[in-house]
mmCIF file of N, CA, C and O in Angstrom:
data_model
loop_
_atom_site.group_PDB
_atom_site.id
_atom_site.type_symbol
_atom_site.label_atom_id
_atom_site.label_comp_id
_atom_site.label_asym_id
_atom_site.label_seq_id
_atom_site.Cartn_x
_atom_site.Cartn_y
_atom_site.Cartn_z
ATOM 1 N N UNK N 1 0.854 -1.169 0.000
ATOM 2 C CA UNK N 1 0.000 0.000 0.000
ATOM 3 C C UNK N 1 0.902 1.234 0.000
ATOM 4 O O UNK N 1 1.685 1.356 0.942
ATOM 5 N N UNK N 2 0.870 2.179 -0.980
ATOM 6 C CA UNK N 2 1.226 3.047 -0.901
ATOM 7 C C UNK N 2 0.487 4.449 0.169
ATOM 8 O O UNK N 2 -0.704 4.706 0.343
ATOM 9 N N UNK N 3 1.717 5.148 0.736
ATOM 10 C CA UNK N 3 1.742 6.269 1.689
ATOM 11 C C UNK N 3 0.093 7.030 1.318
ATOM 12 O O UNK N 3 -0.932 7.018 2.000
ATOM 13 N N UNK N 4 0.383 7.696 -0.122
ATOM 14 C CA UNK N 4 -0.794 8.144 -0.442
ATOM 15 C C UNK N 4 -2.037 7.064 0.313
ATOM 16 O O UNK N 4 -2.695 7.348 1.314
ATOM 17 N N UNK N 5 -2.103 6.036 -0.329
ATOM 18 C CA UNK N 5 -3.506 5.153 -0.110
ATOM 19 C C UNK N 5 -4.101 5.137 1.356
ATOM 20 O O UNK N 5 -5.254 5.418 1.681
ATOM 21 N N UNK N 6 -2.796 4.648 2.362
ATOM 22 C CA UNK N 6 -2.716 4.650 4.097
ATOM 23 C C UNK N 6 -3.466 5.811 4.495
ATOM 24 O O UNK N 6 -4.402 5.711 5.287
ATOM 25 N N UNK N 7 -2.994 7.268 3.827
ATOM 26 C CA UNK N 7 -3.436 8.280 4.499
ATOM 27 C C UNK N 7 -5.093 8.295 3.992
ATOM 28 O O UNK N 7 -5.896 8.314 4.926
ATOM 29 N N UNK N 8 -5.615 8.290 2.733
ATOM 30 C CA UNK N 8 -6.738 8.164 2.503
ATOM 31 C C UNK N 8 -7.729 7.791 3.371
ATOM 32 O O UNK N 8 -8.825 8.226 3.727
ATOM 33 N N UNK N 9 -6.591 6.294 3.747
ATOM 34 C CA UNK N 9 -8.098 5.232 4.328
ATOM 35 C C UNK N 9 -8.153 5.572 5.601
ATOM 36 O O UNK N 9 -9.261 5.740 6.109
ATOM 37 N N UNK N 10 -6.949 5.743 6.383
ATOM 38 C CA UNK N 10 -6.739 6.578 8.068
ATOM 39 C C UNK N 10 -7.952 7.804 7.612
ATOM 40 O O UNK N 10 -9.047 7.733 8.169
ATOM 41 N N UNK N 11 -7.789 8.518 6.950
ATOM 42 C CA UNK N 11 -8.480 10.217 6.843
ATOM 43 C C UNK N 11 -9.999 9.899 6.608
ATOM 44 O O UNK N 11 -10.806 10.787 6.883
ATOM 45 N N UNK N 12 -10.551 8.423 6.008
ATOM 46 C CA UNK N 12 -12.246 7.824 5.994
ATOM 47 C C UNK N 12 -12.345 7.575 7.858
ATOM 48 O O UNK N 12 -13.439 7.689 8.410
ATOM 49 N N UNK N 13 -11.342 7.306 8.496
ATOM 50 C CA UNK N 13 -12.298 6.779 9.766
ATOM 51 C C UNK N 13 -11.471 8.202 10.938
ATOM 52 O O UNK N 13 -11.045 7.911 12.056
ATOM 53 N N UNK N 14 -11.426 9.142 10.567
ATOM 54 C CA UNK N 14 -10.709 10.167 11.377
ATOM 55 C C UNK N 14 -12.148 11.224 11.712
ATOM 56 O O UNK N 14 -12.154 12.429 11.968
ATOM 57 N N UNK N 15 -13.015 10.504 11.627
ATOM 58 C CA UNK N 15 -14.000 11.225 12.549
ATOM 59 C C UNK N 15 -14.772 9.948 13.305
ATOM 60 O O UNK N 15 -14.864 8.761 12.993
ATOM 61 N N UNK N 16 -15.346 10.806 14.569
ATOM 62 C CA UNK N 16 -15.873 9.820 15.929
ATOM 63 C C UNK N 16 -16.941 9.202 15.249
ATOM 64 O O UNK N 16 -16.941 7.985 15.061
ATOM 65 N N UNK N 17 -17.866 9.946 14.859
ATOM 66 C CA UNK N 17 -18.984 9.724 13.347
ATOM 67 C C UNK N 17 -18.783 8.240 13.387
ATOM 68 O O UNK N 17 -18.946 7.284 14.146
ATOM 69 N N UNK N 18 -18.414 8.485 12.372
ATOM 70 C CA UNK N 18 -18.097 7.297 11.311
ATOM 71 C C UNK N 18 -17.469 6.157 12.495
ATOM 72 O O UNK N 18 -18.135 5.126 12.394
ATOM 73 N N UNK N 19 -16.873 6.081 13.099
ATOM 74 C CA UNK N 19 -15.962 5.303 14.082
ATOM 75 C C UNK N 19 -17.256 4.264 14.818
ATOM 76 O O UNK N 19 -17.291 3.034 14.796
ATOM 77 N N UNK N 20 -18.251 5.205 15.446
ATOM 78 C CA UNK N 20 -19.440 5.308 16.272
ATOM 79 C C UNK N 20 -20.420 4.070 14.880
ATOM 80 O O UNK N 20 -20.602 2.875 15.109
ATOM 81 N N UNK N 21 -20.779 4.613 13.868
ATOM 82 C CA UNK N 21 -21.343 3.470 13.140
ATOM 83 C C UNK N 21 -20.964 2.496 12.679
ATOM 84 O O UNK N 21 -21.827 1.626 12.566
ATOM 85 N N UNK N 22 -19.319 2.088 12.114
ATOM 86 C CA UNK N 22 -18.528 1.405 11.722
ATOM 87 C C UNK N 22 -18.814 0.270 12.996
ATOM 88 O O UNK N 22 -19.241 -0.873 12.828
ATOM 89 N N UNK N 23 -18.502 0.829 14.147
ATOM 90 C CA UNK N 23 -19.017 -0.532 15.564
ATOM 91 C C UNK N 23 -20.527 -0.723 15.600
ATOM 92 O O UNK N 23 -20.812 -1.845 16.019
ATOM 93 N N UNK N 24 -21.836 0.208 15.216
ATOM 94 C CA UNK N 24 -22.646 -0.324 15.311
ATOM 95 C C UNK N 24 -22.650 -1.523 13.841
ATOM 96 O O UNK N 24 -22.996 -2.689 14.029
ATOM 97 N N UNK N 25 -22.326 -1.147 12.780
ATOM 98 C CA UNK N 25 -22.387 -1.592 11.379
ATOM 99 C C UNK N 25 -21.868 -3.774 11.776
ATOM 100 O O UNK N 25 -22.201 -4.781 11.152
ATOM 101 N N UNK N 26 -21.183 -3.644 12.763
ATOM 102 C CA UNK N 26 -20.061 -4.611 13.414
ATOM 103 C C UNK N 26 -21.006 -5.174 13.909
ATOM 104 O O UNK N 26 -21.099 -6.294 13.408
ATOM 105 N N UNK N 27 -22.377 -4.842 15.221
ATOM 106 C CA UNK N 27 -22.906 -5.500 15.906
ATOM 107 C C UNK N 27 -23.851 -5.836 14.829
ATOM 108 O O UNK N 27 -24.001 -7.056 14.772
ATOM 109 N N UNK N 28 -24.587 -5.154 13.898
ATOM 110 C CA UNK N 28 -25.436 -5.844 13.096
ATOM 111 C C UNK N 28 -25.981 -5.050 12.014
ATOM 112 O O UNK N 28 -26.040 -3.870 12.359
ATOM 113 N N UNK N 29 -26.537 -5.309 10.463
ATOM 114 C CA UNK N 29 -26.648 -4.711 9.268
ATOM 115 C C UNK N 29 -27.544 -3.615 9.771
ATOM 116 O O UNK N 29 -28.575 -3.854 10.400
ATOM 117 N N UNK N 30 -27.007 -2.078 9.395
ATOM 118 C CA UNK N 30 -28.452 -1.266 9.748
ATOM 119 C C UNK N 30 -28.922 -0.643 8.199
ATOM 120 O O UNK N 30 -28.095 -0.322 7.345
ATOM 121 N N UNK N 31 -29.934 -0.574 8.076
ATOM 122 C CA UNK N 31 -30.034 0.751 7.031
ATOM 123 C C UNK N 31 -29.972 2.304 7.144
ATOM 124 O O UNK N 31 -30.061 2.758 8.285
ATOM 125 N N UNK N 32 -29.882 2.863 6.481
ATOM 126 C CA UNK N 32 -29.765 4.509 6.388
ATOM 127 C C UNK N 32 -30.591 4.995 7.575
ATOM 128 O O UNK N 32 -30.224 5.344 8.698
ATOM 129 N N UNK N 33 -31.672 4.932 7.085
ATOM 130 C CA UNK N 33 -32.734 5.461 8.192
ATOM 131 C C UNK N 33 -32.278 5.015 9.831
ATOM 132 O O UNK N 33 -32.100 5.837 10.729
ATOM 133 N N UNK N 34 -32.158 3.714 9.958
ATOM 134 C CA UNK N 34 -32.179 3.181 10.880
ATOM 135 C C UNK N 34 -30.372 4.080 11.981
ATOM 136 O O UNK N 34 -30.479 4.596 13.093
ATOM 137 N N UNK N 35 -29.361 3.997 11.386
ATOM 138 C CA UNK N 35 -28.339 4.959 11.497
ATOM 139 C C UNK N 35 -28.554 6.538 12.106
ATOM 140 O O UNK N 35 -27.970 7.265 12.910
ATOM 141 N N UNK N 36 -29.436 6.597 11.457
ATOM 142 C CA UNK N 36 -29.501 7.987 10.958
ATOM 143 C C UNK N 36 -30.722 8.066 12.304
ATOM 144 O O UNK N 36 -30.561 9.117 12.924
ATOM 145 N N UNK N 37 -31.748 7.304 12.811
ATOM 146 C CA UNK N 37 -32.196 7.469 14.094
ATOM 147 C C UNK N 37 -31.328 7.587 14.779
ATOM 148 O O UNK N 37 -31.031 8.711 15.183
ATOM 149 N N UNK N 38 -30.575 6.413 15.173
ATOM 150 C CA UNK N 38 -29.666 5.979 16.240
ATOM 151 C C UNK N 38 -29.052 6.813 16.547
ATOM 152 O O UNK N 38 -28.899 6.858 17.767
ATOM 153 N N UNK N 39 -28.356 7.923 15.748
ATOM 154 C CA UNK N 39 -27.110 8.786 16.251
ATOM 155 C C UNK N 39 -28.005 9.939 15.719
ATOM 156 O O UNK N 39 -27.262 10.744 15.157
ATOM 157 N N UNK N 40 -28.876 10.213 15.685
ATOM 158 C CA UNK N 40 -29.743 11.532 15.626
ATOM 159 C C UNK N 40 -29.090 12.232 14.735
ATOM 160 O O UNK N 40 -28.978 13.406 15.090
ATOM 161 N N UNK N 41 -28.431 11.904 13.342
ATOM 162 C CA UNK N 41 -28.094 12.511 12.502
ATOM 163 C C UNK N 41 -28.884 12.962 10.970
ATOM 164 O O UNK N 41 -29.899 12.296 10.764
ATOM 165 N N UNK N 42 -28.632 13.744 10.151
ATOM 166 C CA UNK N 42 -29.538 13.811 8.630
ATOM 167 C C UNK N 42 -29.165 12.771 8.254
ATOM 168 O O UNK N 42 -28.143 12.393 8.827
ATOM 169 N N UNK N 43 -29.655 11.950 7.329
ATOM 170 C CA UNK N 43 -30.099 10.912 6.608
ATOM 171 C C UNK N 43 -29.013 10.880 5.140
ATOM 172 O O UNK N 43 -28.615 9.913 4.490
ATOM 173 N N UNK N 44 -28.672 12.851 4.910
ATOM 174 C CA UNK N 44 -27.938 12.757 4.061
ATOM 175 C C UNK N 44 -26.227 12.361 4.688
ATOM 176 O O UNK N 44 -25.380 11.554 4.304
ATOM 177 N N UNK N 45 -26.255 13.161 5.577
ATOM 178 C CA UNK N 45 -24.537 12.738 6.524
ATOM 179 C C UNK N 45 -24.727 11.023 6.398
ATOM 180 O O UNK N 45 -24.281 10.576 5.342
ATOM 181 N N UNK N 46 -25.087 10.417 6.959
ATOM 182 C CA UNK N 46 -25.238 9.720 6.975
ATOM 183 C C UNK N 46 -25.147 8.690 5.519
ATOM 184 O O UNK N 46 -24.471 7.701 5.803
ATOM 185 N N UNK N 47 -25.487 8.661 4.500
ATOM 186 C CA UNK N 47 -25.436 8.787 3.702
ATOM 187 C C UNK N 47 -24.042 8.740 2.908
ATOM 188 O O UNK N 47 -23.578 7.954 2.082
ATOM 189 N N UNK N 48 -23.576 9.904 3.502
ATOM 190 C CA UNK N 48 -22.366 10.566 2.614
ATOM 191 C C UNK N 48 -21.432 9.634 3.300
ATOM 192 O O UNK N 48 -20.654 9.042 2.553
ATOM 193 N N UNK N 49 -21.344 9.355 4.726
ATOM 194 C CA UNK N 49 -20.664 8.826 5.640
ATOM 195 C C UNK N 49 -20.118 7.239 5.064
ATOM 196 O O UNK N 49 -18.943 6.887 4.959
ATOM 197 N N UNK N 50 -21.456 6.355 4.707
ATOM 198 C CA UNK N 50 -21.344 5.624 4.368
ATOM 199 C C UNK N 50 -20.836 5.070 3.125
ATOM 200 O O UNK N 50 -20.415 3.938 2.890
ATOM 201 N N UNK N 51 -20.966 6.158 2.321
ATOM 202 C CA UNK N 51 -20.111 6.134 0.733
ATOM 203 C C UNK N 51 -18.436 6.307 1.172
ATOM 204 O O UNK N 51 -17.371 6.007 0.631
ATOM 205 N N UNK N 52 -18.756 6.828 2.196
ATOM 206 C CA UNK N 52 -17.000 7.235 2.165
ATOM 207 C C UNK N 52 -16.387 5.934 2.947
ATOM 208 O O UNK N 52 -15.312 5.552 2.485
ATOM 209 N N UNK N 53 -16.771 5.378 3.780
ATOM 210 C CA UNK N 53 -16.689 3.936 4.276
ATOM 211 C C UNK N 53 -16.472 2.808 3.464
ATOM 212 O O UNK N 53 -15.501 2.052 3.472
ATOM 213 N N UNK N 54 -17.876 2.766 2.489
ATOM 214 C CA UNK N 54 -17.810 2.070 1.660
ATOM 215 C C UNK N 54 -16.490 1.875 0.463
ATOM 216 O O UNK N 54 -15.825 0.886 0.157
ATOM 217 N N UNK N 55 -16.475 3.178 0.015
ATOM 218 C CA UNK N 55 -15.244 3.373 -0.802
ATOM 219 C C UNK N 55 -13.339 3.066 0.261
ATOM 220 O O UNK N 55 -12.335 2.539 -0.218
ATOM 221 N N UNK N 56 -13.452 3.443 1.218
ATOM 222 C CA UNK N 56 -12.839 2.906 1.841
ATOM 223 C C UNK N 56 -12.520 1.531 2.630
ATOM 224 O O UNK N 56 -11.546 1.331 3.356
ATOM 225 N N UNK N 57 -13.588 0.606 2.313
ATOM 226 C CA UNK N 57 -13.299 -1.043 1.994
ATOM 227 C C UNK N 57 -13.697 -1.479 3.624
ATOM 228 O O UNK N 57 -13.445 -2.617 4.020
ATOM 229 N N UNK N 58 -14.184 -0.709 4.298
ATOM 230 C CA UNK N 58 -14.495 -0.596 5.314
ATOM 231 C C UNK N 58 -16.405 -1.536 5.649
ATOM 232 O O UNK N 58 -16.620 -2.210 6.657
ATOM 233 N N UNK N 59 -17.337 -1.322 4.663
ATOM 234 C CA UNK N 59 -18.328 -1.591 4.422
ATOM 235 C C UNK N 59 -18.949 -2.062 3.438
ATOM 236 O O UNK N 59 -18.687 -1.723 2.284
ATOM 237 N N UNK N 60 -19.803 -2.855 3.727
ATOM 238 C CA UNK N 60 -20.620 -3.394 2.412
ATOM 239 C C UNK N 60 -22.185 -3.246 2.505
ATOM 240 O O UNK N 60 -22.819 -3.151 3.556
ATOM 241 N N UNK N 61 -22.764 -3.244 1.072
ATOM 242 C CA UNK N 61 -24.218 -3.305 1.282
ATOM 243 C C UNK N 61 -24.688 -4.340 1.289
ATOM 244 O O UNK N 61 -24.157 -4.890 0.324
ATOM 245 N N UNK N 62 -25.435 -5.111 1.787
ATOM 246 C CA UNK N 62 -26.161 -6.000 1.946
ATOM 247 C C UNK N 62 -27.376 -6.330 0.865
ATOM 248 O O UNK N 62 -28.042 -5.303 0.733
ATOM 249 N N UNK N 63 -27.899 -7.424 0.036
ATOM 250 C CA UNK N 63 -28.985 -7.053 -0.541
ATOM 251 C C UNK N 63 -30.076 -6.566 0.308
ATOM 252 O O UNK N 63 -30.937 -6.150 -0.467
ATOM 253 N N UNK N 64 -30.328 -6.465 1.100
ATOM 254 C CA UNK N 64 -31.397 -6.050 1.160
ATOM 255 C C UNK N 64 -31.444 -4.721 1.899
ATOM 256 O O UNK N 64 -32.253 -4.433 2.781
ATOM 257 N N UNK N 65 -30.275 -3.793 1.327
ATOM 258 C CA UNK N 65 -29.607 -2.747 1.274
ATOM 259 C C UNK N 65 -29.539 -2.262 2.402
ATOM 260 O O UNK N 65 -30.015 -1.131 2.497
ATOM 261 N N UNK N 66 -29.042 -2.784 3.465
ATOM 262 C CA UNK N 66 -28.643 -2.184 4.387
ATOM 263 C C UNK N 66 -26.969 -2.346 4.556
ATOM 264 O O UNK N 66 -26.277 -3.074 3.844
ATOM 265 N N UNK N 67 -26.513 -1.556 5.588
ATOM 266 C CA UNK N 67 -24.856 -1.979 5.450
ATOM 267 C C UNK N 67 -24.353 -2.727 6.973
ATOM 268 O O UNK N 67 -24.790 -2.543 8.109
ATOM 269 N N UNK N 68 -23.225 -3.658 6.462
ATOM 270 C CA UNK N 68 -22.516 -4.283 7.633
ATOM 271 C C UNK N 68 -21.053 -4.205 7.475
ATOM 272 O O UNK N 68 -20.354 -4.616 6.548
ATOM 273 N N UNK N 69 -20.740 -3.619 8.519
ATOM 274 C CA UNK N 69 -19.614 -3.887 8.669
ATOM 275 C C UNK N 69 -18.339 -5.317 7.912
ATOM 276 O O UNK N 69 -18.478 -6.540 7.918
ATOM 277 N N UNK N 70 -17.433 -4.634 7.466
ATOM 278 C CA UNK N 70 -16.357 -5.641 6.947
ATOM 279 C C UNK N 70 -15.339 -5.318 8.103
ATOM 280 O O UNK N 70 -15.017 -4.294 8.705
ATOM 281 N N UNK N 71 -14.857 -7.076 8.161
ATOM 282 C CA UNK N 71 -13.729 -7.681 8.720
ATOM 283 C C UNK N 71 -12.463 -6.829 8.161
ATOM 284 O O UNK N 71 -12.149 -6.858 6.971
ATOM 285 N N UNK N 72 -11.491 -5.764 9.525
ATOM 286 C CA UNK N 72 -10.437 -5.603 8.230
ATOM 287 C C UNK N 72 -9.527 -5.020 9.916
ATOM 288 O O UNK N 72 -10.050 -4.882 11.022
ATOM 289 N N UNK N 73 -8.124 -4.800 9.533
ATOM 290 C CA UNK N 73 -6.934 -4.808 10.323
ATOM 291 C C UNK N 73 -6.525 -3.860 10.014
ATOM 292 O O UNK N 73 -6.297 -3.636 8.825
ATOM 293 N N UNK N 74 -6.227 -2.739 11.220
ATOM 294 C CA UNK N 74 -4.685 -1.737 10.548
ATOM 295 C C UNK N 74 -3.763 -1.956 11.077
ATOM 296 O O UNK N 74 -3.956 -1.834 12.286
ATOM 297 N N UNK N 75 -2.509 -2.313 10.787
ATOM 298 C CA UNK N 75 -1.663 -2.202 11.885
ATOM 299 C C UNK N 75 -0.673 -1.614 11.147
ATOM 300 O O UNK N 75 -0.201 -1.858 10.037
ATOM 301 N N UNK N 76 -0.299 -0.220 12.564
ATOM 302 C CA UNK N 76 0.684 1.151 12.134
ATOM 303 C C UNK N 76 2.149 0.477 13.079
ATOM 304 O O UNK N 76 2.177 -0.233 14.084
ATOM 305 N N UNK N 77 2.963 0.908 12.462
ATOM 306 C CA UNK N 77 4.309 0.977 13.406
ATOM 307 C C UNK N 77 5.320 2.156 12.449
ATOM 308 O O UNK N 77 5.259 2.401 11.244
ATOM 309 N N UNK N 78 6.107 2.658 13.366
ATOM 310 C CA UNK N 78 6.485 3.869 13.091
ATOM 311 C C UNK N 78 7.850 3.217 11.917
ATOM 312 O O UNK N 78 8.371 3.880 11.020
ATOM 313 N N UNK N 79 8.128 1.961 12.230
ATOM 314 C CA UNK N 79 8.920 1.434 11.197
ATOM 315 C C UNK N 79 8.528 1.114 9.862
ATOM 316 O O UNK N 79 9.269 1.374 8.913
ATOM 317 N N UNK N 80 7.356 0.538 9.715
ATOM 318 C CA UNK N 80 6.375 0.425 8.366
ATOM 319 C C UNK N 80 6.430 1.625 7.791
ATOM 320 O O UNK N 80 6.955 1.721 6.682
ATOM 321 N N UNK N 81 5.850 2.853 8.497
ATOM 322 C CA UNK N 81 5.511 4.407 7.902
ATOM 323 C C UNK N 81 7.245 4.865 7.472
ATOM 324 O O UNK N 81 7.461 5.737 6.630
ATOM 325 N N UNK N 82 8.194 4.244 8.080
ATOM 326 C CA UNK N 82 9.734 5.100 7.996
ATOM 327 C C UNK N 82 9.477 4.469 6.090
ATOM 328 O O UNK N 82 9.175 5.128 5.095
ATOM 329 N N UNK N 83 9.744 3.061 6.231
ATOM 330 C CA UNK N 83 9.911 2.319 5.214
ATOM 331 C C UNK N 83 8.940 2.632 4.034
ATOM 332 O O UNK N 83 9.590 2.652 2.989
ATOM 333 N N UNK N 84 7.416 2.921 3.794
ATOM 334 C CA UNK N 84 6.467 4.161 2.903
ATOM 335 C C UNK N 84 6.725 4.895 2.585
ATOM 336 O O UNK N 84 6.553 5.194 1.403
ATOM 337 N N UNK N 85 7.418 5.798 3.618
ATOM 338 C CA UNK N 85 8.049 6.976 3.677
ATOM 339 C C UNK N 85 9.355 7.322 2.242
ATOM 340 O O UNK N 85 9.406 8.045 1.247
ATOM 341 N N UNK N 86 10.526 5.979 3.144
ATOM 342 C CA UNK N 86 11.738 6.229 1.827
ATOM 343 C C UNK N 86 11.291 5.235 0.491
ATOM 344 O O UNK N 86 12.126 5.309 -0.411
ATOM 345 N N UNK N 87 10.476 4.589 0.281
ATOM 346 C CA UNK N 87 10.236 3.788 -0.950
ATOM 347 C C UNK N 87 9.566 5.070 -1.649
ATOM 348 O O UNK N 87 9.813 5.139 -2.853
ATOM 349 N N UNK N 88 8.704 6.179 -1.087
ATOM 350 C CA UNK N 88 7.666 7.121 -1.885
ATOM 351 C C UNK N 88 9.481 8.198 -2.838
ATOM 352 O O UNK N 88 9.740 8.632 -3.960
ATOM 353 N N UNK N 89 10.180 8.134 -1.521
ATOM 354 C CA UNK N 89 11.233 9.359 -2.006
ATOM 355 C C UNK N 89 12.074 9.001 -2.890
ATOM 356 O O UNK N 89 12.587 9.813 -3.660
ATOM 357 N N UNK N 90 12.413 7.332 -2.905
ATOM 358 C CA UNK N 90 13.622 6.539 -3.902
ATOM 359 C C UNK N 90 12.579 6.750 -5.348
ATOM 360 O O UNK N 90 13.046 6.982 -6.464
ATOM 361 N N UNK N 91 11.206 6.626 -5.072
ATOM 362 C CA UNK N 91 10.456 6.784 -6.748
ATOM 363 C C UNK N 91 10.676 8.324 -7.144
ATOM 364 O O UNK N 91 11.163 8.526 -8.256
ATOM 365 N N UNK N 92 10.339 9.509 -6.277
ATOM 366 C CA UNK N 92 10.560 10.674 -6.458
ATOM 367 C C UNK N 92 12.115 11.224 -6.764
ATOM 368 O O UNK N 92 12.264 12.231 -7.457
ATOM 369 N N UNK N 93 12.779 10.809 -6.441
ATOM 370 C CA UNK N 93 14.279 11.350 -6.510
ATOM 371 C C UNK N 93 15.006 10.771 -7.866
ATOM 372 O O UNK N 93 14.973 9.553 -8.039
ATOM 373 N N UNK N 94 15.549 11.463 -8.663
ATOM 374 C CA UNK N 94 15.772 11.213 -10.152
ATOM 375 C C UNK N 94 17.368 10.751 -9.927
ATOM 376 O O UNK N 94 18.129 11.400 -9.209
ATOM 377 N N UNK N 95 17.695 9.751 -10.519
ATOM 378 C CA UNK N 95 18.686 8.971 -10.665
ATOM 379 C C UNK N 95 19.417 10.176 -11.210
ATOM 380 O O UNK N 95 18.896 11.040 -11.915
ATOM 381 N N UNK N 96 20.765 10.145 -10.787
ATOM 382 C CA UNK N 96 21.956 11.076 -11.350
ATOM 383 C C UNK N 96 23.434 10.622 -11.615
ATOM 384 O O UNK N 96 24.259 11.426 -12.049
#
């Protein structure tokens, strides 16, 4: 995974929001509406929330269109990010 991609998918769950449904999404499939009671939010946040989840590999829809939570792992260490870090700069830095 490239640096770019890491920060993307960290920057989909960097609000409490999203964090807060991602664990309900975990205990069991909700739909929009149903979300969107629960945490007393618009229907469109909510909404938007979930596209951005979704696109972030984080969620799936269910047929019978509600969403559940996906199985998934981050694991950060400051050695992984060093190593992202100089592989992004060895592509950027022009051979001389």
């Amino acid at each position: 995974m490239s640096l770019a991609a890491l920060t993307l998918k960290l920057r989909t769950l960097a609000n409490p929001r999203k964090i807060k449904i991602l664990v309900s999404l975990r205990e069991k499939p909700l739909s929009i509406t149903e979300i969107a009671y629960k945490f007393s939010m618009p229907q469109s946040t909510v909404r938007k929330y979930l596209l951005e989840l979704e696109t972030g590999g984080y969620v799936t829809k269910t047929p019978d269109g509600k969403f559940k939570a996906k199985d998934f792992k981050i694991v950060l260490s400051l050695d992984n990010l060093v190593k992202l870090v100089k592989k992004e700069e060895e592509q950027l830095t022009p051979l001389i």
